[in-house]
Coordinates of C-alpha atoms in Angstrom, one line a residue:
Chain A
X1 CA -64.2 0.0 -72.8
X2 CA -60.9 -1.6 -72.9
X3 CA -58.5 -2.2 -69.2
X4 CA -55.3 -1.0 -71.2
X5 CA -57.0 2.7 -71.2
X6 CA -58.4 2.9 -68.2
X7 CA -56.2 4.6 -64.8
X8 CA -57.6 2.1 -62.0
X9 CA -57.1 3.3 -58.6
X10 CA -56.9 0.7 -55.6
X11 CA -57.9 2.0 -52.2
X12 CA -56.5 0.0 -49.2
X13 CA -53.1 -2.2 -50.0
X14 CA -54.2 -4.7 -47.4
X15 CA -55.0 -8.6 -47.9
X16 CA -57.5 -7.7 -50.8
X17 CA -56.1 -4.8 -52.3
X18 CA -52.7 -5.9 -52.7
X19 CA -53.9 -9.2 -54.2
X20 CA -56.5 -7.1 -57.1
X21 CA -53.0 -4.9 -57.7
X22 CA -50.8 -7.6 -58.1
X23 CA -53.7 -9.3 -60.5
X24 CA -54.6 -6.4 -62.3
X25 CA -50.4 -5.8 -63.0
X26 CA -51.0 -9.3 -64.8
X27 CA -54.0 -7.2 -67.2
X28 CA -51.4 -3.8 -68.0
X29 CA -54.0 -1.4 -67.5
X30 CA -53.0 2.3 -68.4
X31 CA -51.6 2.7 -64.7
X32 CA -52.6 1.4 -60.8
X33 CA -52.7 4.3 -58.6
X34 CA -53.1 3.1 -54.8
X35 CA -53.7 4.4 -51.3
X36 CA -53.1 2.9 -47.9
X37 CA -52.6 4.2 -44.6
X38 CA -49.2 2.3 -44.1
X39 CA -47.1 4.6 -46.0
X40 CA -44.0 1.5 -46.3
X41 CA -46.7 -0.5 -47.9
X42 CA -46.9 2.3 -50.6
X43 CA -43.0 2.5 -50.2
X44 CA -43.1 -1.6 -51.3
X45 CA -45.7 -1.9 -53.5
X46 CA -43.9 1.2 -55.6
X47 CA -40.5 -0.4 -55.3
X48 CA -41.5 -3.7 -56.4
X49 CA -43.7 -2.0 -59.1
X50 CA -46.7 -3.6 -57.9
X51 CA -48.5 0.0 -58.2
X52 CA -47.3 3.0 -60.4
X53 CA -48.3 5.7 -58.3
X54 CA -48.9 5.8 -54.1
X55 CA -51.2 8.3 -52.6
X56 CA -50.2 9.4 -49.1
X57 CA -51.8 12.9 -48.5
X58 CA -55.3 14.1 -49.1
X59 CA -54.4 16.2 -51.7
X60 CA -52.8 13.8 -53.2
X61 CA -55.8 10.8 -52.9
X62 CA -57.9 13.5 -54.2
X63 CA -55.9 13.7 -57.5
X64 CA -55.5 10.4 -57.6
X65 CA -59.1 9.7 -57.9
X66 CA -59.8 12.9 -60.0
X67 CA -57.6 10.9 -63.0
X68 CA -59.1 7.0 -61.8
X69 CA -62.2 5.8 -64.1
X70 CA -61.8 2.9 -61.9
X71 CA -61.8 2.7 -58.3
X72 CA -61.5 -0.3 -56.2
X73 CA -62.5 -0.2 -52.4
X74 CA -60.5 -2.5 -50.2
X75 CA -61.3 -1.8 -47.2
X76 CA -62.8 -2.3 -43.9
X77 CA -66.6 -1.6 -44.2
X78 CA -66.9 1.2 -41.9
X79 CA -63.3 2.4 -43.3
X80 CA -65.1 2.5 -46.6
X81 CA -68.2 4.2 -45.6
X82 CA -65.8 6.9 -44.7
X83 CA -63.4 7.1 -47.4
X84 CA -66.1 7.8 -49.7
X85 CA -67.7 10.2 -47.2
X86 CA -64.7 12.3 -47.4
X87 CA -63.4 11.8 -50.8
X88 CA -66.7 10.8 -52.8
X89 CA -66.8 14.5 -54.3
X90 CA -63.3 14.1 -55.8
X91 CA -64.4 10.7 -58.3
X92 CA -63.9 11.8 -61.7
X93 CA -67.1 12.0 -63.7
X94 CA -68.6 8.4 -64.7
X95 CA -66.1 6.6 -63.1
X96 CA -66.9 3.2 -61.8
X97 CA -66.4 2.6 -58.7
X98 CA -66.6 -1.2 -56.7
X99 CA -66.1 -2.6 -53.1
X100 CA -65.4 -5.4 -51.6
X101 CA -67.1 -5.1 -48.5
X102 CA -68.3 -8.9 -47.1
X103 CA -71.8 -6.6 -46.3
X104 CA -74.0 -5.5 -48.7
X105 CA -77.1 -3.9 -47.5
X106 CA -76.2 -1.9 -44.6
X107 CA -73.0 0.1 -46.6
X108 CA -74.8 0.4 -50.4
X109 CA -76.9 3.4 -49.1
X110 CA -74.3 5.0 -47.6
X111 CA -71.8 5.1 -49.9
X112 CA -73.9 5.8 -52.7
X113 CA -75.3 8.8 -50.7
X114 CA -71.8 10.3 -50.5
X115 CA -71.4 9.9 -54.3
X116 CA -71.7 11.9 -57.1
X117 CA -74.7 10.7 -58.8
X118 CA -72.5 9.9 -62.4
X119 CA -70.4 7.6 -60.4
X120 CA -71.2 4.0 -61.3
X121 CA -71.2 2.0 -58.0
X122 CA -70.8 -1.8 -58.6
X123 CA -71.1 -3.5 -55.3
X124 CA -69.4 -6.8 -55.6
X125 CA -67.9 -9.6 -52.7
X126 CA -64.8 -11.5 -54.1
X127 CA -65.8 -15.1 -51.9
X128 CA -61.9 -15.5 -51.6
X129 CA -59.3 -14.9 -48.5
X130 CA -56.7 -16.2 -46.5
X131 CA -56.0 -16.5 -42.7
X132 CA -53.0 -14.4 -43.4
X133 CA -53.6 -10.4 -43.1
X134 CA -52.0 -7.4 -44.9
X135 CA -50.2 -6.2 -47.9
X136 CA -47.0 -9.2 -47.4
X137 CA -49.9 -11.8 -47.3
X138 CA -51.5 -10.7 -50.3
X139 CA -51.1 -12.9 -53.6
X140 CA -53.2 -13.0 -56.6
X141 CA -53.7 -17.1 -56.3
X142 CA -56.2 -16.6 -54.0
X143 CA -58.9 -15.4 -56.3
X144 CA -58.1 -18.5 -58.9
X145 CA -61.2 -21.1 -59.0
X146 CA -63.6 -18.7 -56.5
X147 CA -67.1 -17.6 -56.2
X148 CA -67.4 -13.7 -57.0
X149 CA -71.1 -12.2 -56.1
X150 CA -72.6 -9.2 -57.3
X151 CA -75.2 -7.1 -56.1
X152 CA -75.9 -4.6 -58.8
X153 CA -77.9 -1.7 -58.8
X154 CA -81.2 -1.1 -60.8
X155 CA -79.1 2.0 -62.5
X156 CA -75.6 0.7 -63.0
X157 CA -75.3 1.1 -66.5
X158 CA -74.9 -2.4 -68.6
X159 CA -71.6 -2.1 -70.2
X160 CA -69.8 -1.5 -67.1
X161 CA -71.1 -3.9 -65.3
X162 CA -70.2 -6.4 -68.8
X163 CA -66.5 -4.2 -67.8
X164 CA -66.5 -5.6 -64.1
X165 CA -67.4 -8.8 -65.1
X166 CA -64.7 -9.7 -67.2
X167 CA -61.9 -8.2 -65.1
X168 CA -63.5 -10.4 -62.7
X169 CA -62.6 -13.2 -64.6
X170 CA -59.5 -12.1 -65.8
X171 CA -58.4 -12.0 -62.4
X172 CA -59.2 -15.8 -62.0
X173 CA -62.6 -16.1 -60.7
X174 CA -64.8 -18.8 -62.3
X175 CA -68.1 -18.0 -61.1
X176 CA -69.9 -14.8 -60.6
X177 CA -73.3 -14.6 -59.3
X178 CA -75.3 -11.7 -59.2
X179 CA -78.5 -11.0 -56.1
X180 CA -79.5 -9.0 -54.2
X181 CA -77.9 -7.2 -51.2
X182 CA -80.6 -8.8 -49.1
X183 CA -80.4 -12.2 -49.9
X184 CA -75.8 -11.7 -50.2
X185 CA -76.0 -10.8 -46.7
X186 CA -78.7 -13.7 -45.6
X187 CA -76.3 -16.3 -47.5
X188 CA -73.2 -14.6 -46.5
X189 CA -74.3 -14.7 -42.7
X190 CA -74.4 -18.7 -43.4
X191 CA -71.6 -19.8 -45.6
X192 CA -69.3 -16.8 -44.1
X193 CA -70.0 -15.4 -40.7
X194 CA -71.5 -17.9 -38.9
X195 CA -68.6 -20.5 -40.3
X196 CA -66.4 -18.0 -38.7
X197 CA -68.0 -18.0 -35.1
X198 CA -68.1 -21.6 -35.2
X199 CA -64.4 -21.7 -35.6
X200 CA -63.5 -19.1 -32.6
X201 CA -66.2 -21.1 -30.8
X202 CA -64.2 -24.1 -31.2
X203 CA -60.7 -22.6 -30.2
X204 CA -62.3 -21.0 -27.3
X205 CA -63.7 -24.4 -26.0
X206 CA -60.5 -26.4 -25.1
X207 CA -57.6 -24.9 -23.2
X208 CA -55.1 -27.2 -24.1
X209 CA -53.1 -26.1 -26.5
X210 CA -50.7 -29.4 -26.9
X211 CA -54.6 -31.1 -28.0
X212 CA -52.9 -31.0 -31.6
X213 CA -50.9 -33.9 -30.8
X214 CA -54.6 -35.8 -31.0
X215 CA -55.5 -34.2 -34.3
X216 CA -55.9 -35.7 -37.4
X217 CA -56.8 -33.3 -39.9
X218 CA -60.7 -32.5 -38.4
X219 CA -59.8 -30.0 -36.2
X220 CA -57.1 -27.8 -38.4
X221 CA -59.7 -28.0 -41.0
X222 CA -62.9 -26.8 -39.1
X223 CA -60.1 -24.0 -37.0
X224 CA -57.9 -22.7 -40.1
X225 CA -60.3 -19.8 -40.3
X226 CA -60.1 -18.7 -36.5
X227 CA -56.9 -17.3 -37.3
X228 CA -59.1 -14.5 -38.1
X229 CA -58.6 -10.3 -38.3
X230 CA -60.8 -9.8 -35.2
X231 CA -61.5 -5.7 -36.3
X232 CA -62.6 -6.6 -39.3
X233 CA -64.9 -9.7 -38.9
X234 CA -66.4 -7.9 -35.3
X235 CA -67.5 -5.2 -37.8
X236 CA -68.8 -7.7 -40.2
X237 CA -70.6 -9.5 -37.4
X238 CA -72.1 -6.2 -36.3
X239 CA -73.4 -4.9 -39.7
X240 CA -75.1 -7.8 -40.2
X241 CA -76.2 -9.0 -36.7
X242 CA -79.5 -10.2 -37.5
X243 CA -78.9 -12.5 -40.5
X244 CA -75.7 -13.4 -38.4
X245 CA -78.1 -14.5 -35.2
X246 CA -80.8 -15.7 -37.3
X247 CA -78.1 -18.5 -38.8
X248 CA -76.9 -19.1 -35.1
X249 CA -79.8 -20.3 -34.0
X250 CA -80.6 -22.6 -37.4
X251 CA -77.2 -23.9 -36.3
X252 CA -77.4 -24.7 -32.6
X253 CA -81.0 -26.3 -33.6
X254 CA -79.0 -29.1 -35.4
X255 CA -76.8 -29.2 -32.6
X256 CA -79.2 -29.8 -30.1
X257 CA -80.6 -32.6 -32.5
X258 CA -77.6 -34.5 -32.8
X259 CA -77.2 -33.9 -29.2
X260 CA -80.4 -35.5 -28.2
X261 CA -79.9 -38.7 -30.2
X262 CA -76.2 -39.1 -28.9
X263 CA -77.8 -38.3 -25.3
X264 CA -80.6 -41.0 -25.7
X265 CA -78.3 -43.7 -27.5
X266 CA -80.8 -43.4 -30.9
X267 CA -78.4 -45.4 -33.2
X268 CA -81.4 -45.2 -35.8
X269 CA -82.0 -41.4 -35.8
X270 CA -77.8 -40.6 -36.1
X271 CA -77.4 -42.8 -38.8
X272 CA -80.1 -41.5 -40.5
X273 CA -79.1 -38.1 -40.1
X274 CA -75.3 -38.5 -41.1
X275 CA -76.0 -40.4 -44.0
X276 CA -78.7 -37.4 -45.3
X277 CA -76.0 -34.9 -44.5
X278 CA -73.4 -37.0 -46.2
X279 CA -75.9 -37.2 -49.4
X280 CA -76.4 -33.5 -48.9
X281 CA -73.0 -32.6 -48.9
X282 CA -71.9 -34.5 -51.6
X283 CA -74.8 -33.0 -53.7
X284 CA -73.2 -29.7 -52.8
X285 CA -69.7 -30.3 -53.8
X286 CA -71.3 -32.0 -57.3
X287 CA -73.1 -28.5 -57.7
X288 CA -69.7 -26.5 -56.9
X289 CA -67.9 -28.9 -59.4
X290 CA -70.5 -28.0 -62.2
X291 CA -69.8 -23.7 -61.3
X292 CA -66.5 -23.5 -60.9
X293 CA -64.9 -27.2 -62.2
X294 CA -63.3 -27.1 -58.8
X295 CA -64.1 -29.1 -55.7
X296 CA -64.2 -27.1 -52.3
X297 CA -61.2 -24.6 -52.2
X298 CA -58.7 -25.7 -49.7
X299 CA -56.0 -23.0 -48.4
Chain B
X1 CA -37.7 -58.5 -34.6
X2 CA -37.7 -57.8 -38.5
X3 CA -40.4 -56.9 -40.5
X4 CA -39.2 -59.1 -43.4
X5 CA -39.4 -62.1 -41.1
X6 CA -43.0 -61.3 -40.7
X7 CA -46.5 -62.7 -41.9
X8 CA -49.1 -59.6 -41.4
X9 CA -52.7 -59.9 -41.5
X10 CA -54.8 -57.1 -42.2
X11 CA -58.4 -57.2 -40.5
X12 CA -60.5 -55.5 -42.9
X13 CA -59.3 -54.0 -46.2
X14 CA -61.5 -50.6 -45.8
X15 CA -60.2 -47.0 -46.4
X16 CA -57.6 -48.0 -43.6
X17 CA -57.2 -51.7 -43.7
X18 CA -56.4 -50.9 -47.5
X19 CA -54.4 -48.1 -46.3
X20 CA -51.9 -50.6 -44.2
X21 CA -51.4 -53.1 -47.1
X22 CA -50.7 -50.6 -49.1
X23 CA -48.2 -48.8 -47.1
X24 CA -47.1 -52.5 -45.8
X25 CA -46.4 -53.9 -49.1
X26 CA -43.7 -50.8 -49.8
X27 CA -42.0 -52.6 -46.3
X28 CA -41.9 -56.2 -47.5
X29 CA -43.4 -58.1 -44.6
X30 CA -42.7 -62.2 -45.0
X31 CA -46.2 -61.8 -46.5
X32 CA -49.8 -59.7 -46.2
X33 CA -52.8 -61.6 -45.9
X34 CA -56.4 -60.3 -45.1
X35 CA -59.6 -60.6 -45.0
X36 CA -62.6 -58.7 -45.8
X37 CA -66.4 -59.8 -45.5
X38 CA -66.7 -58.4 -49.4
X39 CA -65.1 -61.2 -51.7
X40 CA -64.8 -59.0 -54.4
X41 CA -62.2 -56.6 -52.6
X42 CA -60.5 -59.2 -51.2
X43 CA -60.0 -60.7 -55.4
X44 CA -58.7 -57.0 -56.3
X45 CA -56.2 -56.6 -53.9
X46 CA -54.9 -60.2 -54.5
X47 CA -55.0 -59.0 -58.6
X48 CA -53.1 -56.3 -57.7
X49 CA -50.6 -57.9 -55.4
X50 CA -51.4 -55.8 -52.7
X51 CA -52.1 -58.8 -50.4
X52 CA -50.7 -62.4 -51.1
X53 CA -53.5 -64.0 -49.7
X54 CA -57.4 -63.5 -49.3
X55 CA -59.2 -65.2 -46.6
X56 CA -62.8 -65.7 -46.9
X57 CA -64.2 -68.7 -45.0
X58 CA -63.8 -68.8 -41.5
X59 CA -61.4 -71.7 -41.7
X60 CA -59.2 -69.8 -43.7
X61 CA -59.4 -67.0 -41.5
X62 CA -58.4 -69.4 -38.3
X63 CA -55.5 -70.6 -40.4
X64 CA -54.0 -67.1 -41.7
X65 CA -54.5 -66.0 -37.8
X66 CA -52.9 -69.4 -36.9
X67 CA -50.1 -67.9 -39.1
X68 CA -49.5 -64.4 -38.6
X69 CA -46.9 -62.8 -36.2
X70 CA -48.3 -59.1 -36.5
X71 CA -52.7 -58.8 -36.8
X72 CA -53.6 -55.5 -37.4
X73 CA -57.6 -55.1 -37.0
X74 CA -59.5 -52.1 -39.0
X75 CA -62.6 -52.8 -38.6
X76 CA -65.7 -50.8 -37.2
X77 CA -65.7 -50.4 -33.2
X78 CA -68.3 -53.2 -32.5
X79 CA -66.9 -55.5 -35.5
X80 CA -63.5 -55.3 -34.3
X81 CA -65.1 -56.9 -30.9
X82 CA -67.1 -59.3 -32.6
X83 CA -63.8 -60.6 -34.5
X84 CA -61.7 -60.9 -31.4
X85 CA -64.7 -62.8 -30.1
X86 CA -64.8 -65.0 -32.4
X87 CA -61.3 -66.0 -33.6
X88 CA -59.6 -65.0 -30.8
X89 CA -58.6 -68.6 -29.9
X90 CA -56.8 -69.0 -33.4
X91 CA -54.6 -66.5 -33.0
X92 CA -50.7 -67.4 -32.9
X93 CA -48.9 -67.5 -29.0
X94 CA -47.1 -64.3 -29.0
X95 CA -48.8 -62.8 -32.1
X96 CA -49.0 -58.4 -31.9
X97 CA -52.4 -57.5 -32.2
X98 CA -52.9 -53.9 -33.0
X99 CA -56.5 -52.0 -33.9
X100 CA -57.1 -48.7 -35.3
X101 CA -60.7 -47.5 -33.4
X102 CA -61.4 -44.4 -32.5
X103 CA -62.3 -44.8 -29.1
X104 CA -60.0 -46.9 -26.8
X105 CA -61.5 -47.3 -23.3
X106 CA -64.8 -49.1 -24.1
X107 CA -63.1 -52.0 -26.0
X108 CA -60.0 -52.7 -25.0
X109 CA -61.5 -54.2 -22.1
X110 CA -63.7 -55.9 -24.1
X111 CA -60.9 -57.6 -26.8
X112 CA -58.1 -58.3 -24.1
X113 CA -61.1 -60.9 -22.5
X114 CA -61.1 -62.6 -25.8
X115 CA -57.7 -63.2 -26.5
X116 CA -55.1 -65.7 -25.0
X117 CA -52.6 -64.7 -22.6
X118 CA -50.0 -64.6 -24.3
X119 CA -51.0 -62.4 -27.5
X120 CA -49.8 -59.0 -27.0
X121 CA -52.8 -56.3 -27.4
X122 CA -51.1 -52.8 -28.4
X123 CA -54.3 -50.4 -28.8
X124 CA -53.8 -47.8 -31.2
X125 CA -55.5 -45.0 -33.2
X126 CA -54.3 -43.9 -36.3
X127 CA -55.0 -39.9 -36.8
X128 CA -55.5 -40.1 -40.2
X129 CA -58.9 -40.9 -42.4
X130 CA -60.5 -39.4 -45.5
X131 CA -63.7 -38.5 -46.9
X132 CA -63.5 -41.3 -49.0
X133 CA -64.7 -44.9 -48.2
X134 CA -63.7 -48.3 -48.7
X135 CA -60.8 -50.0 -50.4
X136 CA -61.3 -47.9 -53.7
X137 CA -60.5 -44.7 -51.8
X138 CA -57.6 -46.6 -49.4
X139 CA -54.1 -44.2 -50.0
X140 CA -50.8 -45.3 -48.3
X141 CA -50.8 -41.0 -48.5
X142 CA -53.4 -40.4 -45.8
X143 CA -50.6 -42.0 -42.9
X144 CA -48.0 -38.8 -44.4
X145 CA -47.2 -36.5 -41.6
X146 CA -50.1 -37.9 -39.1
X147 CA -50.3 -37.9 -35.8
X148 CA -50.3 -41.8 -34.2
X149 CA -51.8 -42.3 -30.6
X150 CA -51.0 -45.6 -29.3
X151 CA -52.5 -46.2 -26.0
X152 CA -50.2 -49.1 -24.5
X153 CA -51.6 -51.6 -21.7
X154 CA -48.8 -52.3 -18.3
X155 CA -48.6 -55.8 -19.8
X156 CA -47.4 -54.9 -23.4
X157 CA -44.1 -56.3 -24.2
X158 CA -41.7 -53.5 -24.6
X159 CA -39.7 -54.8 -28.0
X160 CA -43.3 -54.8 -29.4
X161 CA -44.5 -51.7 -28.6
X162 CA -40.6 -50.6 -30.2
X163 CA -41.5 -52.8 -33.4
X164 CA -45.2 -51.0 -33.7
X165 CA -43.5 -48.0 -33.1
X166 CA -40.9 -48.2 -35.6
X167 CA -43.6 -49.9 -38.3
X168 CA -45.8 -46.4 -38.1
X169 CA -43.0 -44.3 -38.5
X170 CA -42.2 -46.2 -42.0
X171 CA -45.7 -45.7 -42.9
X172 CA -45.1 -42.1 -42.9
X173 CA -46.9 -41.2 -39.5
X174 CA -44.1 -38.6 -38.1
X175 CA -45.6 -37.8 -34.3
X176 CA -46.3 -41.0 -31.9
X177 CA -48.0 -39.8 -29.0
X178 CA -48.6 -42.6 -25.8
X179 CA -51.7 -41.9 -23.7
X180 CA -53.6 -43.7 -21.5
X181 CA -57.4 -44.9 -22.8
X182 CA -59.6 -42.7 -20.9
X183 CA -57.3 -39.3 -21.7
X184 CA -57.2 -40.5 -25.8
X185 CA -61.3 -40.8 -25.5
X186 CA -61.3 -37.2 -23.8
X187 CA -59.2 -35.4 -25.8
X188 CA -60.5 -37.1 -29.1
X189 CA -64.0 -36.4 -28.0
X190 CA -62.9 -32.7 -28.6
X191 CA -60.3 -33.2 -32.2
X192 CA -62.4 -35.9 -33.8
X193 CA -65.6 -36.5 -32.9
X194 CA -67.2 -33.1 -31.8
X195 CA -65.8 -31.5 -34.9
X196 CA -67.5 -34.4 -36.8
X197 CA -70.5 -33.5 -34.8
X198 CA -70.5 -29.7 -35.9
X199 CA -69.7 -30.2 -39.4
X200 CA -72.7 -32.4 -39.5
X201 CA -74.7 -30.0 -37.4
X202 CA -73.7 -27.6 -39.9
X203 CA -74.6 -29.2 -43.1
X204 CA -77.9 -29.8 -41.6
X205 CA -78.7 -26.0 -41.0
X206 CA -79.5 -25.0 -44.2
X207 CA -81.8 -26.6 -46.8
X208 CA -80.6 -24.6 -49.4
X209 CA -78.5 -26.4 -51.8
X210 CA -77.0 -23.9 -54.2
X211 CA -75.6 -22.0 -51.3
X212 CA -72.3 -22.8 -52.6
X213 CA -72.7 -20.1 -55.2
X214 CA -71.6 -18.1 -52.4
X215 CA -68.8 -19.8 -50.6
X216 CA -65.7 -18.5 -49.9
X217 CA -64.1 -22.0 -48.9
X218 CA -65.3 -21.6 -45.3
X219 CA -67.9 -23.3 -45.4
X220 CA -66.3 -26.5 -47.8
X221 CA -63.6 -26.2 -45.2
X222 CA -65.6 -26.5 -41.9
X223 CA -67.7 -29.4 -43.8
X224 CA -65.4 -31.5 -45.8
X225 CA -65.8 -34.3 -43.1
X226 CA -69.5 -34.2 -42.5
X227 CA -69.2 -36.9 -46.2
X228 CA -69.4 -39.0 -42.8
X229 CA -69.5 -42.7 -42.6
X230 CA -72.9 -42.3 -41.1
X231 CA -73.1 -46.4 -39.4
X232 CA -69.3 -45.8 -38.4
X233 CA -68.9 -42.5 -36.5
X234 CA -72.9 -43.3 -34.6
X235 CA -70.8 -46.6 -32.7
X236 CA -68.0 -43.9 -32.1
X237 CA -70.1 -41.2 -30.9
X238 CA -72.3 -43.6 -28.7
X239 CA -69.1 -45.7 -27.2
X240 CA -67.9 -42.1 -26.5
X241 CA -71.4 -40.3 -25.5
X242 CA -70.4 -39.1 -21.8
X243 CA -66.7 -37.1 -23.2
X244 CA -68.7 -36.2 -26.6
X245 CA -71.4 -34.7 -24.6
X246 CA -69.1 -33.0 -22.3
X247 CA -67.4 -31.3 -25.2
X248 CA -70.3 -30.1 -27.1
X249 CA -71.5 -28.6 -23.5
X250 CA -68.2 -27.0 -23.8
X251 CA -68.6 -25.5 -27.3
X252 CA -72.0 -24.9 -27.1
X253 CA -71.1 -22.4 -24.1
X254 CA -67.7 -20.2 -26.1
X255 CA -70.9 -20.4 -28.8
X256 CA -73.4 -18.6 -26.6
X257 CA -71.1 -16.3 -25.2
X258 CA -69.6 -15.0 -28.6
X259 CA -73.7 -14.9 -29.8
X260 CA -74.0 -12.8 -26.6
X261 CA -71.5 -10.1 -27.4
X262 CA -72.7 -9.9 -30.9
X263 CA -76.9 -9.6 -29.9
X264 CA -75.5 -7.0 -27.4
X265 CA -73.3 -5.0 -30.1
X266 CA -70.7 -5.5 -28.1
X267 CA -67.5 -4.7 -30.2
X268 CA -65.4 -4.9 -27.5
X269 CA -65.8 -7.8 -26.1
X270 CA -65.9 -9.9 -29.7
X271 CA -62.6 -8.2 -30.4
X272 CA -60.8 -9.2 -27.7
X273 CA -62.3 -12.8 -28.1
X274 CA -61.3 -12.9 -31.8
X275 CA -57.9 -11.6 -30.9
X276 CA -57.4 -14.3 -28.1
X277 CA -58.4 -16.9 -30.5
X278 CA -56.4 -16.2 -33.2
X279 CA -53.6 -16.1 -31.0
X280 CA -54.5 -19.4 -29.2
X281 CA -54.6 -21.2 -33.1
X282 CA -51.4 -19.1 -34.0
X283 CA -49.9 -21.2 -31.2
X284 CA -51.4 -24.4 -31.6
X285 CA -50.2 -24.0 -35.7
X286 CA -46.8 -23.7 -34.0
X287 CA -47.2 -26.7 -31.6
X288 CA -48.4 -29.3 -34.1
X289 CA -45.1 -27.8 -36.8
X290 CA -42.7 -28.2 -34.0
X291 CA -43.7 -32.1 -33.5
X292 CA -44.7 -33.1 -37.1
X293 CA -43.1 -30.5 -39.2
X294 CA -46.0 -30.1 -40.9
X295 CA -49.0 -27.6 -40.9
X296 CA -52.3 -28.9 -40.2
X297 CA -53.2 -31.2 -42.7
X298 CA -55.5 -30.6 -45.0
X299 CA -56.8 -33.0 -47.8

């Protein structure tokens, strides 16, 4: 299976979807079909010849996807649960089909209910984004150096998951891992979502907002990711609200640790636990290095 | 007053003591001397002529202070003390002492006692650091675009506070900001030290190590400056304890009500919260480019 034969359709021109097109352009497969619900982002991405062909009516998704052996999901999870609701019956026979949903679990059944059962659904979670949003924010950099996770099914076929994989790299990811939906969305709810309420958290806890003349790199750093599409991430919160909670509480137990040494003046026990942290941490970025042969992506 | 006319002594040739000669020697004081209670740091910056003079013994510390118009003193919180303490008496009449800690309140009474009259004390906080320690990790770079607090007593002499003044802007800090002691320790409890606390808090959480396979550069981002300097940042947190406290109370409430609204599937309510934040950092991005033109740093 080779990219330059295959028609790939993009669904959703946003953030993700504009950034796969304007990778994929890189690859020349046989054409990039797209759809989006902002018809001027079509209007762009055609004029700039991003895409080759925009899809703006039903009728005309439907052919789109009837002539796609590749279809890429970009968008919101309940957005995708019912795209594929209402188009699922138009994928062309054995196409592939993958998402990029940042929840695993709770949208894999769905979708896969609405599908045809030759469709070859791949769920995968590109670990790469920006605090910018849309279409005019979207650049293919942002995938270079990243973490891509899998979460195949037990009857996606081998050679087009071999397929995925290497348009993954291609598109300048560096390290895929495959596992389950269960234990994406139990990490995910760590290194993602609960990184993500920390950072509103800390925005919502000061009211100043001239506090940045005090700031000295900490505070942008631990914030960047506040600036955050509140839709999208409440529905991500939401889907996977227990894993989410479960990491909360992990999180404010270390807290409340720290706290009670500051609280009770225990020099001993806070040096003790910053320097294991530090160790830990540096351990971390060692095991990134080895992945991906870059440190800690930095935006 | 001309900084050519001037002998400089460094206190301390760590990350930032190292981080002064270096951006000093670019300026061509009169000359650069330091200390530094490890001998062999004090022999490579000699080698490499980023000092002109190394002083090890406490009589050659007395007779560089006995010689230097401008002391600036980077050492840990309760060494910085210690060193006033005990060389305070050697210091030159009408010698500039400037300090780098990161709290200002609990020791500037504390170093003003130990000093003669007549040496001006011009407390200052650098907002700039790395996750690097030590003279091998000291950049002139980290000072580029950074915010400089400087937290002047009634009795500083105003041409020295202009000299210190226009000596940080030549070091590449663009935003000088003057507060009083007690509203630097408040608002830095919040920028500095509680972010320090949460990034440590964070790192803690989790035990699992390869959790990186799935980070999208949230997490590295949000923990970058838990690589802490565990024996350093417990003095600052202590001296600080009563603002530091406050301010995690403060986060630990936006935490629990944002946890609220997701146990309680409350999409509404995290939307709106999401929104409001993003908007808050939008503005605060705005705020810090308007007075450093620069974004947030990031390292």
């Amino acid at each position: 299976m080779n990219l330059c034969d295959q028609h790939v359709a993009v669904i959703g021109l946003g953030l993700m979807g504009g950034a796969f097109a304007l990778g994929l352009r890189q690859l020349e497969p046989a054409s990039i079909m797209a759809t989006d619900c902002n018809k001027e982002v079509l209007e762009k991405a055609l004029e700039e010849k991003i895409i080759d062909y925009g899809a703006q009516t039903p009728e005309e998704i439907a052919r789109m996807l009837f002539q796609s052996h590749l279809i890429i999901l970009c968008l919101y999870p309940s957005d995708a649960i019912d795209f594929v609701k209402t188009y699922g019956r138009y994928f062309q026979e054995n196409a592939i089909l993958t998402d990029i949903v940042g929840v695993k679990e709770p949208i894999i059944r769905d979708i896969k209910e609405a599908l045809p059962p030759t469709v070859d659904f791949i769920p995968g979670h590109p670990m790469a984004g920006s605090e910018k949003e849309g279409f005019l924010g979207a650049t293919e950099d942002i995938f270079v150096g990243r973490n891509y996770v899998l979460t195949p099914l037990p009857e996606n076929k081998k050679e087009n998951l071999n397929f995925i994989k290497t348009l993954i790299k291609r598109l300048g990811f560096v390290n895929i891992v495959e596992s389950t939906p269960e234990e994406h969305d139990r990490k995910i709810a760590f290194t993602s979502q609960l990184c993500h309420v920390i950072a509103a958290a800390l925005v919502d806890a000061d009211e100043d907002l001239k506090i940045t003349d005090f700031e000295g790199g900490s505070f942008g750093d631990l914030t960047r990711i506040a600036m955050i599409n509140a839709p999208m991430w409440t529905e991500l919160f939401l889907m996977n609200k227990k894993a989410l909670l479960a990491e909360i509480d992990k999180f404010e137990e270390s807290l409340q640790a720290i706290k009670g040494h500051i609280a009770q003046d225990n020099a001993e026990a806070l040096i003790e636990t910053l320097k294991d942290v530090r160790d830990k941490r540096v351990v971390m970025e060692i095991q990134r290095m080895n992945k991906t042969r870059t440190p800690f992506p930095t935006k």
